[in-house]
């Protein structure tokens, strides 16, 4: 099983940028597919971006061209670079790691986009 800890959230102005980090421990991180999810108040948790163990990426339409998911297996860390942030990006962001039937979630980090 892998343990995940997110960091990097905070308050930013519209148009600003943040980089979220997801630090993993306790397993062979390179085997895991990683996803970034977000959940805003009153809304369902949604997939924002994903990166497979092989490095393939997918993005939600709402963030394409603005967000970039990446991973550094040597550092057991996944990242979400968020640029051109909009108020509608405000949410708690969670990282997820999956290998076969093994699934782990981090505790989440708050991202607030407001002037």
mmCIF file of N, CA, C and O in Angstrom, residues 18-22 29 32-37 47-53 55-60 63-72 77-83 93-97:
data_model
loop_
_atom_site.group_PDB
_atom_site.id
_atom_site.type_symbol
_atom_site.label_atom_id
_atom_site.label_comp_id
_atom_site.label_asym_id
_atom_site.label_seq_id
_atom_site.Cartn_x
_atom_site.Cartn_y
_atom_site.Cartn_z
ATOM 1 N N UNK A 18 -0.204 27.713 -9.354
ATOM 2 C CA UNK A 18 0.199 26.915 -8.207
ATOM 3 C C UNK A 18 0.743 25.595 -8.707
ATOM 4 O O UNK A 18 0.336 25.113 -9.767
ATOM 5 N N UNK A 19 1.635 25.012 -7.946
ATOM 6 C CA UNK A 19 2.082 23.656 -8.206
ATOM 7 C C UNK A 19 1.793 22.800 -6.992
ATOM 8 O O UNK A 19 2.313 23.047 -5.900
ATOM 9 N N UNK A 20 0.966 21.793 -7.187
ATOM 10 C CA UNK A 20 0.652 20.847 -6.142
ATOM 11 C C UNK A 20 1.610 19.668 -6.210
ATOM 12 O O UNK A 20 2.011 19.242 -7.295
ATOM 13 N N UNK A 21 1.950 19.141 -5.058
ATOM 14 C CA UNK A 21 2.806 17.972 -4.966
ATOM 15 C C UNK A 21 2.085 16.860 -4.238
ATOM 16 O O UNK A 21 1.298 17.109 -3.328
ATOM 17 N N UNK A 22 2.369 15.651 -4.641
ATOM 18 C CA UNK A 22 1.829 14.460 -4.004
ATOM 19 C C UNK A 22 2.994 13.545 -3.703
ATOM 20 O O UNK A 22 3.554 12.916 -4.613
ATOM 21 N N UNK A 29 6.427 3.219 -6.048
ATOM 22 C CA UNK A 29 5.618 4.274 -6.637
ATOM 23 C C UNK A 29 5.534 4.169 -8.153
ATOM 24 O O UNK A 29 4.502 4.485 -8.754
ATOM 25 N N UNK A 32 2.482 2.626 -9.950
ATOM 26 C CA UNK A 32 1.148 3.175 -9.764
ATOM 27 C C UNK A 32 0.773 4.179 -10.840
ATOM 28 O O UNK A 32 1.590 4.999 -11.273
ATOM 29 N N UNK A 33 -0.470 4.109 -11.262
ATOM 30 C CA UNK A 33 -1.075 5.210 -11.989
ATOM 31 C C UNK A 33 -1.487 6.268 -10.969
ATOM 32 O O UNK A 33 -1.932 5.942 -9.868
ATOM 33 N N UNK A 34 -1.350 7.529 -11.325
ATOM 34 C CA UNK A 34 -1.638 8.628 -10.415
ATOM 35 C C UNK A 34 -2.689 9.541 -11.024
ATOM 36 O O UNK A 34 -2.635 9.860 -12.215
ATOM 37 N N UNK A 35 -3.624 9.947 -10.201
ATOM 38 C CA UNK A 35 -4.631 10.904 -10.623
ATOM 39 C C UNK A 35 -4.729 12.054 -9.650
ATOM 40 O O UNK A 35 -4.507 11.894 -8.450
ATOM 41 N N UNK A 36 -5.035 13.221 -10.186
ATOM 42 C CA UNK A 36 -5.411 14.371 -9.374
ATOM 43 C C UNK A 36 -6.910 14.583 -9.535
ATOM 44 O O UNK A 36 -7.412 14.657 -10.663
ATOM 45 N N UNK A 37 -7.594 14.669 -8.422
ATOM 46 C CA UNK A 37 -9.026 14.901 -8.377
ATOM 47 C C UNK A 37 -9.297 16.183 -7.613
ATOM 48 O O UNK A 37 -8.454 16.650 -6.839
ATOM 49 N N UNK A 47 -12.243 13.843 -11.690
ATOM 50 C CA UNK A 47 -10.873 13.655 -12.140
ATOM 51 C C UNK A 47 -10.415 14.882 -12.899
ATOM 52 O O UNK A 47 -11.076 15.332 -13.837
ATOM 53 N N UNK A 48 -9.277 15.409 -12.510
ATOM 54 C CA UNK A 48 -8.691 16.572 -13.154
ATOM 55 C C UNK A 48 -7.638 16.161 -14.168
ATOM 56 O O UNK A 48 -7.614 16.643 -15.299
ATOM 57 N N UNK A 49 -6.749 15.290 -13.747
ATOM 58 C CA UNK A 49 -5.657 14.843 -14.598
ATOM 59 C C UNK A 49 -5.160 13.511 -14.097
ATOM 60 O O UNK A 49 -5.264 13.199 -12.908
ATOM 61 N N UNK A 50 -4.609 12.723 -14.997
ATOM 62 C CA UNK A 50 -4.077 11.418 -14.638
ATOM 63 C C UNK A 50 -2.816 11.147 -15.426
ATOM 64 O O UNK A 50 -2.660 11.619 -16.557
ATOM 65 N N UNK A 51 -1.938 10.384 -14.822
ATOM 66 C CA UNK A 51 -0.725 9.947 -15.494
ATOM 67 C C UNK A 51 -0.508 8.491 -15.147
ATOM 68 O O UNK A 51 -0.575 8.090 -13.987
ATOM 69 N N UNK A 52 -0.268 7.684 -16.155
ATOM 70 C CA UNK A 52 -0.077 6.263 -15.943
ATOM 71 C C UNK A 52 1.353 5.976 -15.524
ATOM 72 O O UNK A 52 2.236 6.839 -15.561
ATOM 73 N N UNK A 53 1.567 4.733 -15.133
ATOM 74 C CA UNK A 53 2.921 4.316 -14.796
ATOM 75 C C UNK A 53 3.870 4.470 -15.977
ATOM 76 O O UNK A 53 5.077 4.654 -15.780
ATOM 77 N N UNK A 55 3.620 6.951 -18.179
ATOM 78 C CA UNK A 55 3.780 8.354 -18.500
ATOM 79 C C UNK A 55 2.705 8.954 -19.383
ATOM 80 O O UNK A 55 2.778 10.149 -19.711
ATOM 81 N N UNK A 56 1.715 8.170 -19.784
ATOM 82 C CA UNK A 56 0.621 8.724 -20.571
ATOM 83 C C UNK A 56 -0.263 9.598 -19.698
ATOM 84 O O UNK A 56 -0.502 9.279 -18.536
ATOM 85 N N UNK A 57 -0.768 10.688 -20.251
ATOM 86 C CA UNK A 57 -1.556 11.644 -19.482
ATOM 87 C C UNK A 57 -2.931 11.849 -20.082
ATOM 88 O O UNK A 57 -3.137 11.687 -21.287
ATOM 89 N N UNK A 58 -3.862 12.219 -19.219
ATOM 90 C CA UNK A 58 -5.207 12.599 -19.608
ATOM 91 C C UNK A 58 -5.646 13.762 -18.743
ATOM 92 O O UNK A 58 -5.261 13.855 -17.578
ATOM 93 N N UNK A 59 -6.479 14.640 -19.322
ATOM 94 C CA UNK A 59 -6.939 15.819 -18.616
ATOM 95 C C UNK A 59 -8.430 16.014 -18.810
ATOM 96 O O UNK A 59 -8.983 15.702 -19.872
ATOM 97 N N UNK A 60 -9.061 16.545 -17.785
ATOM 98 C CA UNK A 60 -10.430 16.991 -17.946
ATOM 99 C C UNK A 60 -10.469 18.162 -18.915
ATOM 100 O O UNK A 60 -9.541 18.976 -18.975
ATOM 101 N N UNK A 63 -9.594 21.762 -17.822
ATOM 102 C CA UNK A 63 -8.247 22.177 -17.444
ATOM 103 C C UNK A 63 -7.229 21.978 -18.555
ATOM 104 O O UNK A 63 -6.057 22.354 -18.385
ATOM 105 N N UNK A 64 -7.632 21.429 -19.673
ATOM 106 C CA UNK A 64 -6.699 21.209 -20.773
ATOM 107 C C UNK A 64 -6.068 22.516 -21.214
ATOM 108 O O UNK A 64 -6.744 23.521 -21.382
ATOM 109 N N UNK A 65 -4.775 22.472 -21.394
ATOM 110 C CA UNK A 65 -4.041 23.654 -21.790
ATOM 111 C C UNK A 65 -3.607 24.530 -20.642
ATOM 112 O O UNK A 65 -2.793 25.441 -20.837
ATOM 113 N N UNK A 66 -4.137 24.281 -19.454
ATOM 114 C CA UNK A 66 -3.793 25.091 -18.289
ATOM 115 C C UNK A 66 -3.050 24.298 -17.221
ATOM 116 O O UNK A 66 -2.187 24.842 -16.539
ATOM 117 N N UNK A 67 -3.410 23.023 -17.067
ATOM 118 C CA UNK A 67 -2.816 22.176 -16.037
ATOM 119 C C UNK A 67 -1.904 21.145 -16.683
ATOM 120 O O UNK A 67 -2.167 20.672 -17.800
ATOM 121 N N UNK A 68 -0.871 20.765 -15.961
ATOM 122 C CA UNK A 68 0.045 19.737 -16.410
ATOM 123 C C UNK A 68 0.337 18.783 -15.262
ATOM 124 O O UNK A 68 0.761 19.213 -14.189
ATOM 125 N N UNK A 69 0.106 17.505 -15.496
ATOM 126 C CA UNK A 69 0.446 16.491 -14.508
ATOM 127 C C UNK A 69 1.792 15.878 -14.881
ATOM 128 O O UNK A 69 2.096 15.682 -16.060
ATOM 129 N N UNK A 70 2.587 15.600 -13.886
ATOM 130 C CA UNK A 70 3.885 14.993 -14.114
ATOM 131 C C UNK A 70 4.250 14.131 -12.918
ATOM 132 O O UNK A 70 3.579 14.167 -11.878
ATOM 133 N N UNK A 71 5.300 13.375 -13.070
ATOM 134 C CA UNK A 71 5.758 12.545 -11.963
ATOM 135 C C UNK A 71 7.261 12.413 -12.008
ATOM 136 O O UNK A 71 7.880 12.457 -13.080
ATOM 137 N N UNK A 72 7.842 12.253 -10.846
ATOM 138 C CA UNK A 72 9.256 12.006 -10.695
ATOM 139 C C UNK A 72 9.377 10.766 -9.834
ATOM 140 O O UNK A 72 9.323 10.836 -8.603
ATOM 141 N N UNK A 77 7.199 11.255 -6.213
ATOM 142 C CA UNK A 77 6.331 12.423 -6.156
ATOM 143 C C UNK A 77 5.640 12.648 -7.487
ATOM 144 O O UNK A 77 6.253 12.493 -8.549
ATOM 145 N N UNK A 78 4.372 13.009 -7.414
ATOM 146 C CA UNK A 78 3.619 13.468 -8.570
ATOM 147 C C UNK A 78 3.265 14.931 -8.380
ATOM 148 O O UNK A 78 3.145 15.414 -7.253
ATOM 149 N N UNK A 79 3.094 15.630 -9.486
ATOM 150 C CA UNK A 79 2.859 17.064 -9.441
ATOM 151 C C UNK A 79 1.664 17.436 -10.303
ATOM 152 O O UNK A 79 1.331 16.752 -11.267
ATOM 153 N N UNK A 80 1.058 18.535 -9.949
ATOM 154 C CA UNK A 80 0.050 19.152 -10.791
ATOM 155 C C UNK A 80 0.376 20.631 -10.892
ATOM 156 O O UNK A 80 0.200 21.375 -9.926
ATOM 157 N N UNK A 81 0.876 21.035 -12.045
ATOM 158 C CA UNK A 81 1.145 22.434 -12.304
ATOM 159 C C UNK A 81 -0.130 23.079 -12.825
ATOM 160 O O UNK A 81 -0.676 22.640 -13.834
ATOM 161 N N UNK A 82 -0.587 24.099 -12.149
ATOM 162 C CA UNK A 82 -1.838 24.756 -12.484
ATOM 163 C C UNK A 82 -1.552 26.201 -12.860
ATOM 164 O O UNK A 82 -1.088 26.988 -12.033
ATOM 165 N N UNK A 83 -1.829 26.536 -14.097
ATOM 166 C CA UNK A 83 -1.628 27.885 -14.599
ATOM 167 C C UNK A 83 -2.959 28.496 -15.008
ATOM 168 O O UNK A 83 -3.949 27.792 -15.197
ATOM 169 N N UNK A 93 -8.146 19.593 -3.606
ATOM 170 C CA UNK A 93 -7.494 18.738 -4.580
ATOM 171 C C UNK A 93 -6.887 17.536 -3.881
ATOM 172 O O UNK A 93 -6.197 17.676 -2.873
ATOM 173 N N UNK A 94 -7.142 16.368 -4.440
ATOM 174 C CA UNK A 94 -6.681 15.111 -3.880
ATOM 175 C C UNK A 94 -5.834 14.365 -4.904
ATOM 176 O O UNK A 94 -6.160 14.367 -6.091
ATOM 177 N N UNK A 95 -4.812 13.699 -4.441
ATOM 178 C CA UNK A 95 -4.114 12.781 -5.320
ATOM 179 C C UNK A 95 -4.513 11.355 -4.997
ATOM 180 O O UNK A 95 -4.925 11.025 -3.883
ATOM 181 N N UNK A 96 -4.408 10.530 -6.003
ATOM 182 C CA UNK A 96 -4.832 9.141 -5.960
ATOM 183 C C UNK A 96 -3.778 8.304 -6.661
ATOM 184 O O UNK A 96 -3.208 8.728 -7.666
ATOM 185 N N UNK A 97 -3.522 7.142 -6.122
ATOM 186 C CA UNK A 97 -2.589 6.219 -6.749
ATOM 187 C C UNK A 97 -3.213 4.838 -6.805
ATOM 188 O O UNK A 97 -3.815 4.386 -5.825
#
